[in-house]
Amino acid sequence: MEDQQPIVKLDNIAFGYPGGTPILKELSLAVYPKERIGLLGPNGSGKTTLFFIIMGLLRPTAGTVEVFGSRLWEEKDFSDIYRKIGLLFQDADDQLFCPTVLEDVAFGPLNMGKSRKESIEIARSTLADLGLEGFEDRITHRLSGGEKRFVSLATVLAMEPEMLLLDEPTTGLDARTRERLMDRLAQLDIAYLLISHEMDFLADTTDKVHAMEGGKILTDTTVKLHQHVHAHIHGSHPHEHK
Amino acid sequence: MIDEPFAAGNSPIHREDPRSRVILATLFSFVVALSQAFATLGAALIFALVLVIAARLDPKKLIKRLLPLWLFLILLWLVLPLTTTGTPLFRIGPLAGTREGIILCAQITLKSNAILLAFTAWVATMNFAKLGQTLDQLKVPEKIVYLLLLTYRYIFVIEAEYGRLLRAAKIRGFKPGTNLHTYKTYAYLLGMLFVQASARAQRVHQAMRCRGFQGKFYSLYRFEAKTADWIGAAVQLAIMALLIGIEWKINSPL
């Protein structure tokens, strides 16, 4: 796997708001095609910030972002990323802004220069893939929490990305919807980075889990998730059993 | 918060091309608002009622919608006859009710009811999404259309956020009263709401950029006018012309 070109390569990234404590420092990470990586870490450890930096929504104060081997500096460099990497936001209400589901899912393809007809076709087939047939004319704000999450996923997948960034996709989902999401993610054959606080969800949906702490990824200690129930004296803190 | 009780339906009006409905409703409002003759206004009201029947609107919900207008009209009937100068018709103590005042009241009553009924029948029979698409196709400036659609989309989210803030205040024993503490609390709530709304706007913009948004909206829908739409629009336009004709002929209130 390692001889392939990484989709995303972050090198020594630092980020912080002026005058504040740094949120990210000396962060390095590479994601290779079809790799499914979980990110685990306490609140405020910079996980969402990391996603925003990959997408170019925030500029790192130091370090380099490489997507498919090319360095990104200017805002226009990033406009190409959007079709390669899809970001699923924590709050689906941020993602769904069109009145109807079909318009929302077709929004990305239209922006990519597809014709109206093509965009509608892409949107319909993406919805069908996710088991959302018949949702086309539903009003987005009237959807339930689970439906919103799946439609959000559809809006991102409609752009046919080569990698997904999923920011706590299970927040607010009931057990059944969570199960459905898990099945769906298992079927995807693209790389993704997934933030979650749920150990069992990460264990089922990712190949490896990195822990984030203090603005860094502890890459040397890839967390081994284990499948037994016991009391964690460290709370939800990731740890290894030796 | 905003329900659309008339948007779903399968009446001839619901099936009519939304563009012609919006244009007709706009035209009708101008014709009625600028008319003076009771013959015109009466005919307009009858036409509006026919539209309401054709749209098969639920009378109970319709009356509920019209109630605020009627309350306002009652207020006008109480005040206007006594405050308009003209020929006195009756006296209440030192006050005189004038013929001109009553005519004005009657005109306002007919006009407002006719316009509101016609708008309900033509425009409230489509949902907000469709109205947005329609305005977009009628070449209403994009910014206005998207301001309307985004407001409609997020007013629910903002309402939910307001509800959350208010609940948070209530479970900590906040009881609104007429005192500085109450005003201050509401000011904080409102301030928080603005902060959250602007943070929300920023996140929505980021989400849009992530999907390739570069400042240009692309509309997904095109409405196709069928022959029946053209005929329907022509008939309704003819009725409108008739209203203008009556007004032209009479050219005075009575």
Coordinates of C-alpha atoms in Angstrom, one line a residue:
Chain A
M1 CA 0.0 0.0 0.0
E2 CA 2.8 2.4 1.0
D3 CA 4.3 2.5 -2.5
Q4 CA 1.1 4.1 -3.9
Q5 CA 0.7 7.9 -4.0
P6 CA -1.2 9.2 -1.0
I7 CA -4.5 11.0 -1.6
V8 CA -3.7 13.4 1.1
K9 CA -0.4 14.1 2.7
L10 CA 0.0 16.5 5.6
D11 CA 3.4 17.4 6.7
N12 CA 4.2 19.2 9.9
I13 CA 1.0 21.1 10.0
A14 CA 0.5 23.8 12.6
F15 CA -2.6 25.9 13.2
G16 CA -3.8 28.4 15.7
Y17 CA -5.8 31.5 15.9
P18 CA -3.7 34.7 16.5
G19 CA -3.1 35.1 20.2
G20 CA -4.7 31.7 21.1
T21 CA -3.0 28.5 22.0
P22 CA -2.1 26.4 19.0
I23 CA -4.8 23.9 18.0
L24 CA -2.6 21.8 15.8
K25 CA 1.2 21.4 15.9
E26 CA 3.6 19.2 14.0
L27 CA 0.8 17.2 12.7
S28 CA 1.7 14.7 9.9
L29 CA -0.7 12.3 8.2
A30 CA -0.9 10.4 5.0
V31 CA -4.0 8.7 3.6
Y32 CA -3.6 6.2 0.8
P33 CA -6.3 5.0 -1.6
K34 CA -9.0 2.8 0.0
E35 CA -7.6 3.3 3.5
R36 CA -10.2 3.7 6.2
I37 CA -8.8 5.5 9.2
G38 CA -10.6 6.4 12.4
L39 CA -9.7 9.5 14.4
L40 CA -10.2 9.4 18.1
G41 CA -9.5 12.1 20.6
P42 CA -10.9 14.3 23.3
N43 CA -13.1 17.3 22.6
G44 CA -11.0 20.3 21.4
S45 CA -8.1 18.1 20.2
G46 CA -8.3 19.6 16.8
K47 CA -10.1 16.9 14.8
T48 CA -12.6 19.1 13.0
T49 CA -9.9 21.7 12.5
L50 CA -7.8 19.1 10.8
F51 CA -10.7 18.4 8.3
F52 CA -11.1 22.0 7.6
I53 CA -7.4 22.3 6.8
I54 CA -7.5 19.3 4.4
M55 CA -10.5 21.0 2.6
G56 CA -8.7 24.3 2.5
L57 CA -11.4 26.0 4.6
L58 CA -8.6 27.0 7.0
R59 CA -5.0 27.8 6.1
P60 CA -2.4 26.2 8.2
T61 CA 0.1 28.6 9.9
A62 CA 2.9 26.2 9.0
G63 CA 3.5 23.0 7.1
T64 CA 2.2 21.7 3.8
V65 CA -0.9 20.0 2.4
E66 CA -0.5 17.8 -0.6
V67 CA -3.4 16.3 -2.5
F68 CA -2.5 13.7 -5.1
G69 CA 1.1 14.8 -4.9
S70 CA 0.5 18.5 -5.6
R71 CA 1.0 21.2 -3.0
L72 CA -1.8 23.5 -2.3
W73 CA -1.2 27.1 -1.4
E74 CA -3.7 29.4 -3.0
E75 CA -7.5 29.3 -2.6
K76 CA -7.9 28.4 -6.3
D77 CA -5.7 25.3 -5.8
F78 CA -8.3 24.1 -3.4
S79 CA -11.2 24.4 -5.7
D80 CA -10.1 21.2 -7.3
I81 CA -10.1 19.4 -4.0
Y82 CA -13.8 19.6 -3.6
R83 CA -14.5 17.1 -6.3
K84 CA -11.9 14.7 -4.9
I85 CA -12.6 14.9 -1.2
G86 CA -16.0 15.1 0.3
L87 CA -16.6 16.5 3.8
L88 CA -19.6 15.4 5.8
F89 CA -20.4 18.1 8.4
Q90 CA -21.2 17.4 12.0
D91 CA -24.5 19.2 11.8
A92 CA -26.6 18.1 8.8
D93 CA -28.5 21.5 9.0
D94 CA -25.2 23.1 7.8
Q95 CA -25.0 20.8 4.8
L96 CA -28.6 20.8 3.6
F97 CA -29.6 24.3 2.5
C98 CA -31.8 23.8 -0.5
P99 CA -35.5 23.5 -0.2
T100 CA -35.8 20.1 -1.7
V101 CA -33.7 16.9 -1.4
L102 CA -33.1 16.6 -5.1
E103 CA -31.9 20.2 -5.5
D104 CA -29.5 19.7 -2.6
V105 CA -28.0 16.5 -4.0
A106 CA -27.7 18.0 -7.4
F107 CA -26.1 21.1 -6.1
G108 CA -22.5 19.7 -6.2
P109 CA -22.8 18.1 -9.7
L110 CA -24.2 21.4 -11.0
N111 CA -21.3 23.3 -9.6
M112 CA -18.9 20.9 -11.2
G113 CA -20.3 21.9 -14.5
K114 CA -22.7 19.0 -15.2
S115 CA -25.8 19.8 -17.2
R116 CA -29.2 19.9 -15.4
K117 CA -30.2 16.5 -16.9
E118 CA -27.0 14.8 -15.9
S119 CA -27.1 16.4 -12.4
I120 CA -30.7 15.1 -11.9
E121 CA -29.6 11.6 -13.0
I122 CA -26.6 11.6 -10.7
A123 CA -28.7 12.8 -7.8
R124 CA -31.4 10.2 -8.4
S125 CA -29.0 7.3 -8.6
T126 CA -27.0 8.5 -5.6
L127 CA -30.2 8.6 -3.6
A128 CA -31.3 5.2 -4.8
D129 CA -27.9 3.8 -3.8
L130 CA -28.5 4.9 -0.3
G131 CA -32.0 3.5 -0.2
L132 CA -33.6 7.0 -0.4
E133 CA -35.8 6.5 -3.4
G134 CA -38.9 8.7 -3.3
F135 CA -37.1 11.4 -1.2
E136 CA -36.5 13.6 -4.2
D137 CA -39.2 16.1 -3.6
R138 CA -39.1 16.0 0.2
I139 CA -38.5 19.3 2.0
T140 CA -35.1 19.1 3.6
H141 CA -35.9 20.8 6.9
R142 CA -38.8 18.4 7.5
L143 CA -36.6 15.3 7.3
S144 CA -35.8 13.4 10.5
G145 CA -32.3 13.5 12.0
G146 CA -31.4 10.1 10.4
E147 CA -32.8 11.0 7.1
K148 CA -30.9 14.3 7.1
R149 CA -27.7 12.4 7.8
F150 CA -28.2 10.1 4.9
V151 CA -29.2 12.9 2.5
S152 CA -26.1 14.8 3.6
L153 CA -24.1 11.7 2.7
A154 CA -25.8 11.6 -0.6
T155 CA -24.9 15.3 -1.3
V156 CA -21.3 14.4 -0.7
L157 CA -21.3 11.1 -2.6
A158 CA -23.0 12.8 -5.6
M159 CA -19.7 14.5 -6.3
E160 CA -18.0 11.1 -6.7
P161 CA -15.2 11.9 -4.4
E162 CA -12.1 9.7 -4.0
M163 CA -12.0 10.2 -0.3
L164 CA -14.5 11.2 2.5
L165 CA -14.0 13.1 5.7
L166 CA -16.7 12.1 8.1
D167 CA -17.1 14.3 11.2
E168 CA -18.9 12.4 13.9
P169 CA -21.5 10.8 11.5
T170 CA -23.3 8.9 14.3
T171 CA -24.1 11.9 16.4
G172 CA -27.8 11.8 17.2
L173 CA -28.6 8.6 15.3
D174 CA -30.6 5.8 16.8
A175 CA -29.2 2.2 16.9
R176 CA -30.9 1.1 13.7
T177 CA -29.9 4.1 11.7
R178 CA -26.4 3.8 13.0
E179 CA -26.4 0.1 11.8
R180 CA -27.6 1.2 8.4
L181 CA -24.8 3.8 8.2
M182 CA -22.3 1.2 9.2
D183 CA -23.4 -1.1 6.4
R184 CA -23.3 1.7 3.9
L185 CA -19.8 2.7 4.9
A186 CA -18.7 -0.9 4.6
Q187 CA -19.9 -1.0 1.0
L188 CA -17.9 2.1 0.0
D189 CA -14.7 1.4 -1.8
I190 CA -13.1 4.8 -1.3
A191 CA -10.8 6.0 1.4
Y192 CA -12.1 7.9 4.4
L193 CA -11.1 9.5 7.6
L194 CA -13.8 9.2 10.3
I195 CA -14.1 11.1 13.5
S196 CA -16.1 9.4 16.2
H197 CA -16.2 8.9 20.0
E198 CA -17.8 5.5 19.6
M199 CA -15.2 2.8 19.9
D200 CA -17.4 0.0 18.6
F201 CA -18.4 2.1 15.6
L202 CA -14.8 2.8 14.8
A203 CA -13.9 -0.8 15.2
D204 CA -16.5 -1.9 12.7
T205 CA -16.0 0.8 10.1
T206 CA -12.2 1.5 10.0
D207 CA -9.1 -0.5 9.5
K208 CA -7.0 1.5 11.9
V209 CA -7.6 4.2 14.4
H210 CA -5.3 7.1 15.2
A211 CA -5.5 8.9 18.5
M212 CA -5.3 12.7 18.5
E213 CA -4.1 14.6 21.4
G214 CA -2.7 18.0 22.0
G215 CA -2.9 18.9 18.3
K216 CA -0.9 15.9 17.2
I217 CA -1.7 12.5 15.8
L218 CA 0.0 9.8 17.8
T219 CA 0.9 7.8 14.7
D220 CA 3.5 5.7 16.4
T221 CA 0.8 4.2 18.7
T222 CA -1.9 3.2 16.3
V223 CA -4.7 2.3 18.7
K224 CA -5.7 -1.4 18.7
L225 CA -9.4 -1.7 19.3
H226 CA -10.6 -4.7 21.1
Q227 CA -13.9 -6.5 21.3
H228 CA -14.7 -7.1 24.9
V229 CA -16.6 -5.2 27.5
H230 CA -14.9 -4.0 30.6
A231 CA -14.7 -1.0 32.8
H232 CA -12.2 1.5 31.5
I233 CA -10.4 3.1 34.3
H234 CA -9.1 5.7 31.8
G235 CA -12.6 6.6 30.8
S236 CA -12.9 6.7 27.0
H237 CA -9.1 7.3 26.7
P238 CA -7.5 5.1 24.0
H239 CA -5.1 2.6 25.3
E240 CA -3.3 -0.6 24.4
H241 CA -3.4 -3.9 26.1
K242 CA 0.1 -5.4 26.1
Chain B
M1 CA -43.7 28.0 12.3
I2 CA -44.6 28.3 8.6
D3 CA -47.0 25.7 7.6
E4 CA -48.3 25.4 4.1
P5 CA -51.8 24.0 4.5
F6 CA -52.8 24.7 0.9
A7 CA -49.6 23.6 -0.9
A8 CA -50.6 20.0 -1.4
G9 CA -53.6 19.3 -3.6
N10 CA -54.6 18.3 -7.0
S11 CA -57.1 20.9 -8.2
P12 CA -57.1 22.6 -11.6
I13 CA -55.3 25.6 -9.9
H14 CA -52.6 23.4 -8.4
R15 CA -52.0 22.0 -11.8
E16 CA -51.7 25.3 -13.5
D17 CA -48.3 26.5 -14.5
P18 CA -46.8 28.2 -11.5
R19 CA -45.3 31.1 -13.5
S20 CA -48.7 32.1 -14.9
R21 CA -50.1 31.9 -11.4
V22 CA -47.5 34.2 -9.9
I23 CA -47.9 36.7 -12.8
L24 CA -51.8 36.6 -12.6
A25 CA -51.7 37.1 -8.9
T26 CA -49.4 40.1 -9.2
L27 CA -51.5 41.6 -12.0
F28 CA -54.8 41.0 -10.2
S29 CA -53.4 42.8 -7.0
F30 CA -52.6 45.9 -9.0
V31 CA -55.9 45.9 -10.9
V32 CA -57.9 45.5 -7.7
A33 CA -55.8 47.9 -5.6
L34 CA -56.1 50.7 -8.2
S35 CA -59.8 50.2 -8.9
Q36 CA -62.5 52.4 -7.3
A37 CA -65.9 51.2 -8.6
F38 CA -67.9 48.8 -6.4
A39 CA -68.9 46.9 -9.5
T40 CA -65.3 46.2 -10.3
L41 CA -64.4 45.3 -6.7
G42 CA -67.5 43.1 -6.3
A43 CA -66.7 41.3 -9.5
A44 CA -63.1 40.9 -8.4
L45 CA -64.2 39.4 -5.1
I46 CA -66.5 37.0 -6.9
F47 CA -63.7 36.0 -9.2
A48 CA -61.4 35.4 -6.2
L49 CA -64.1 33.2 -4.6
V50 CA -64.4 31.2 -7.8
L51 CA -60.6 30.7 -7.7
V52 CA -60.8 29.6 -4.1
I53 CA -63.5 27.1 -5.0
A54 CA -61.6 25.9 -8.0
A55 CA -58.5 25.4 -5.8
R56 CA -60.6 23.3 -3.4
L57 CA -59.2 25.0 -0.3
D58 CA -60.3 23.9 3.1
P59 CA -62.8 26.6 4.2
K60 CA -61.8 26.3 7.9
K61 CA -58.2 26.8 7.3
L62 CA -59.0 29.6 4.9
I63 CA -61.0 31.4 7.5
K64 CA -58.3 31.0 10.0
R65 CA -55.9 32.7 7.6
L66 CA -58.3 35.5 6.9
L67 CA -59.1 36.2 10.6
P68 CA -56.2 38.7 11.2
L69 CA -57.3 40.6 8.2
W70 CA -60.9 40.8 9.4
L71 CA -59.8 41.9 12.9
F72 CA -57.8 44.7 11.2
L73 CA -60.9 45.6 9.1
I74 CA -63.1 45.8 12.1
L75 CA -60.7 48.4 13.5
L76 CA -60.9 50.3 10.3
W77 CA -64.7 50.3 10.4
L78 CA -64.6 51.6 13.9
V79 CA -62.2 54.5 13.1
L80 CA -62.4 55.5 9.5
P81 CA -66.0 56.6 9.2
L82 CA -65.5 59.0 12.1
T83 CA -62.2 60.4 11.0
T84 CA -62.8 60.9 7.3
T85 CA -64.0 64.4 6.3
G86 CA -67.1 64.6 4.1
T87 CA -70.9 64.5 4.2
P88 CA -72.2 63.4 7.7
L89 CA -74.5 60.4 7.7
F90 CA -74.9 59.8 11.4
R91 CA -73.7 61.2 14.7
I92 CA -72.4 59.6 17.9
G93 CA -72.2 62.4 20.4
P94 CA -69.8 65.0 19.1
L95 CA -68.5 62.7 16.4
A96 CA -70.0 62.4 12.9
G97 CA -69.8 59.4 10.6
T98 CA -69.3 60.4 7.0
R99 CA -70.5 58.8 3.7
E100 CA -66.9 59.1 2.3
G101 CA -65.5 57.2 5.3
I102 CA -68.0 54.4 4.9
I103 CA -67.3 54.2 1.1
L104 CA -63.5 54.0 1.9
C105 CA -64.1 51.3 4.4
A106 CA -66.2 49.2 2.0
Q107 CA -63.6 49.6 -0.7
I108 CA -60.7 48.6 1.5
T109 CA -62.8 45.6 2.7
L110 CA -63.6 44.4 -0.8
K111 CA -60.1 45.0 -2.1
S112 CA -58.2 43.3 0.8
N113 CA -60.4 40.3 0.8
A114 CA -60.3 39.9 -3.0
I115 CA -56.5 40.2 -3.1
L116 CA -55.8 37.9 -0.2
L117 CA -58.2 35.2 -1.5
A118 CA -56.8 35.4 -5.0
F119 CA -53.2 35.2 -3.6
T120 CA -54.2 32.2 -1.4
A121 CA -55.7 30.4 -4.4
W122 CA -53.0 31.1 -6.8
V123 CA -49.8 31.4 -4.8
A124 CA -50.3 29.6 -1.5
T125 CA -51.2 26.5 -3.5
M126 CA -47.5 26.0 -4.3
N127 CA -44.9 25.3 -1.7
F128 CA -42.0 27.7 -1.0
A129 CA -39.5 25.6 -3.0
K130 CA -41.7 25.9 -6.1
L131 CA -42.3 29.6 -5.5
G132 CA -38.6 30.1 -5.4
Q133 CA -38.0 28.2 -8.6
T134 CA -40.9 30.1 -10.2
L135 CA -39.5 33.5 -9.2
D136 CA -36.1 32.4 -10.5
Q137 CA -37.5 31.5 -13.9
L138 CA -39.4 34.8 -14.0
K139 CA -36.0 36.5 -13.8
V140 CA -36.5 37.9 -10.4
P141 CA -32.9 38.8 -9.3
E142 CA -31.1 35.6 -8.0
K143 CA -30.1 37.3 -4.7
I144 CA -33.7 38.0 -3.8
V145 CA -34.8 34.5 -4.7
Y146 CA -32.0 32.8 -2.6
L147 CA -32.5 35.3 0.2
L148 CA -36.1 34.1 0.3
L149 CA -35.3 30.4 0.0
L150 CA -32.5 30.4 2.6
T151 CA -34.6 32.4 5.0
Y152 CA -37.3 29.8 4.6
R153 CA -34.8 27.0 5.1
Y154 CA -33.2 28.4 8.2
I155 CA -36.0 30.1 10.0
F156 CA -36.9 26.7 11.4
V157 CA -33.4 26.1 12.6
I158 CA -33.2 29.5 14.2
E159 CA -36.6 28.9 15.8
A160 CA -35.3 25.6 17.2
E161 CA -32.2 27.3 18.5
Y162 CA -34.3 30.0 20.2
G163 CA -36.4 27.3 21.7
R164 CA -33.3 25.6 23.1
L165 CA -32.0 28.8 24.6
L166 CA -35.4 29.6 26.2
R167 CA -35.7 26.2 27.6
A168 CA -32.2 26.5 29.1
A169 CA -33.2 29.7 30.8
K170 CA -36.5 28.2 32.0
I171 CA -35.0 25.1 33.6
R172 CA -32.9 27.4 35.6
G173 CA -35.9 29.1 37.0
F174 CA -36.3 32.0 34.6
K175 CA -39.8 33.5 34.8
P176 CA -40.5 36.4 32.5
G177 CA -41.8 39.5 34.3
T178 CA -41.8 43.2 33.9
N179 CA -38.4 43.9 35.3
L180 CA -34.8 44.6 34.2
H181 CA -33.7 41.0 34.8
T182 CA -36.3 39.8 32.2
Y183 CA -35.3 42.4 29.6
K184 CA -31.7 41.6 30.1
T185 CA -32.3 37.9 29.8
Y186 CA -34.2 38.4 26.5
A187 CA -31.5 40.7 25.3
Y188 CA -28.9 37.9 26.0
L189 CA -31.1 35.4 24.3
L190 CA -31.5 37.6 21.2
G191 CA -27.8 38.3 21.2
M192 CA -26.9 34.6 21.4
L193 CA -29.4 34.0 18.6
F194 CA -27.6 36.5 16.4
V195 CA -24.2 35.0 17.2
Q196 CA -25.4 31.5 16.5
A197 CA -27.1 32.6 13.3
S198 CA -23.9 34.2 12.0
A199 CA -21.8 31.2 13.0
R200 CA -24.4 29.0 11.3
A201 CA -24.2 31.2 8.1
Q202 CA -20.4 30.7 8.1
R203 CA -20.7 26.9 8.4
V204 CA -23.3 26.7 5.7
H205 CA -21.1 28.8 3.4
Q206 CA -18.2 26.4 4.2
A207 CA -20.4 23.4 3.4
M208 CA -21.4 25.0 0.1
R209 CA -17.8 25.8 -0.8
C210 CA -16.9 22.1 -0.1
R211 CA -19.4 21.2 -2.8
G212 CA -17.8 23.5 -5.3
F213 CA -20.0 26.6 -4.8
Q214 CA -18.3 29.6 -6.5
G215 CA -21.0 32.2 -6.0
K216 CA -23.3 31.1 -8.8
F217 CA -26.5 29.3 -8.3
Y218 CA -27.7 26.9 -10.9
S219 CA -31.4 26.2 -11.1
L220 CA -32.5 22.6 -11.5
Y221 CA -36.0 23.0 -12.8
R222 CA -37.6 24.3 -15.9
F223 CA -41.4 24.4 -16.1
E224 CA -42.9 23.5 -19.4
A225 CA -46.2 25.3 -20.2
K226 CA -48.7 23.0 -21.8
T227 CA -51.5 24.0 -24.1
A228 CA -54.0 23.9 -21.3
D229 CA -51.8 26.3 -19.3
W230 CA -51.9 28.8 -22.2
I231 CA -55.7 28.5 -22.5
G232 CA -56.1 28.8 -18.7
A233 CA -53.9 31.9 -18.5
A234 CA -55.7 33.5 -21.5
V235 CA -59.1 33.0 -19.9
Q236 CA -58.0 34.4 -16.6
L237 CA -56.3 37.3 -18.3
A238 CA -59.6 38.0 -20.2
I239 CA -61.4 38.2 -16.8
M240 CA -58.8 40.6 -15.6
A241 CA -59.3 42.7 -18.8
L242 CA -63.1 42.7 -18.1
L243 CA -62.4 44.0 -14.6
I244 CA -60.3 46.8 -16.1
G245 CA -63.1 47.5 -18.6
I246 CA -65.7 47.8 -15.9
E247 CA -63.5 50.2 -14.0
W248 CA -62.8 52.2 -17.1
K249 CA -66.5 52.5 -17.9
I250 CA -67.7 53.5 -14.4
N251 CA -64.7 55.4 -13.2
S252 CA -66.2 56.4 -9.8
P253 CA -67.0 54.4 -6.6
L254 CA -70.8 54.0 -7.3

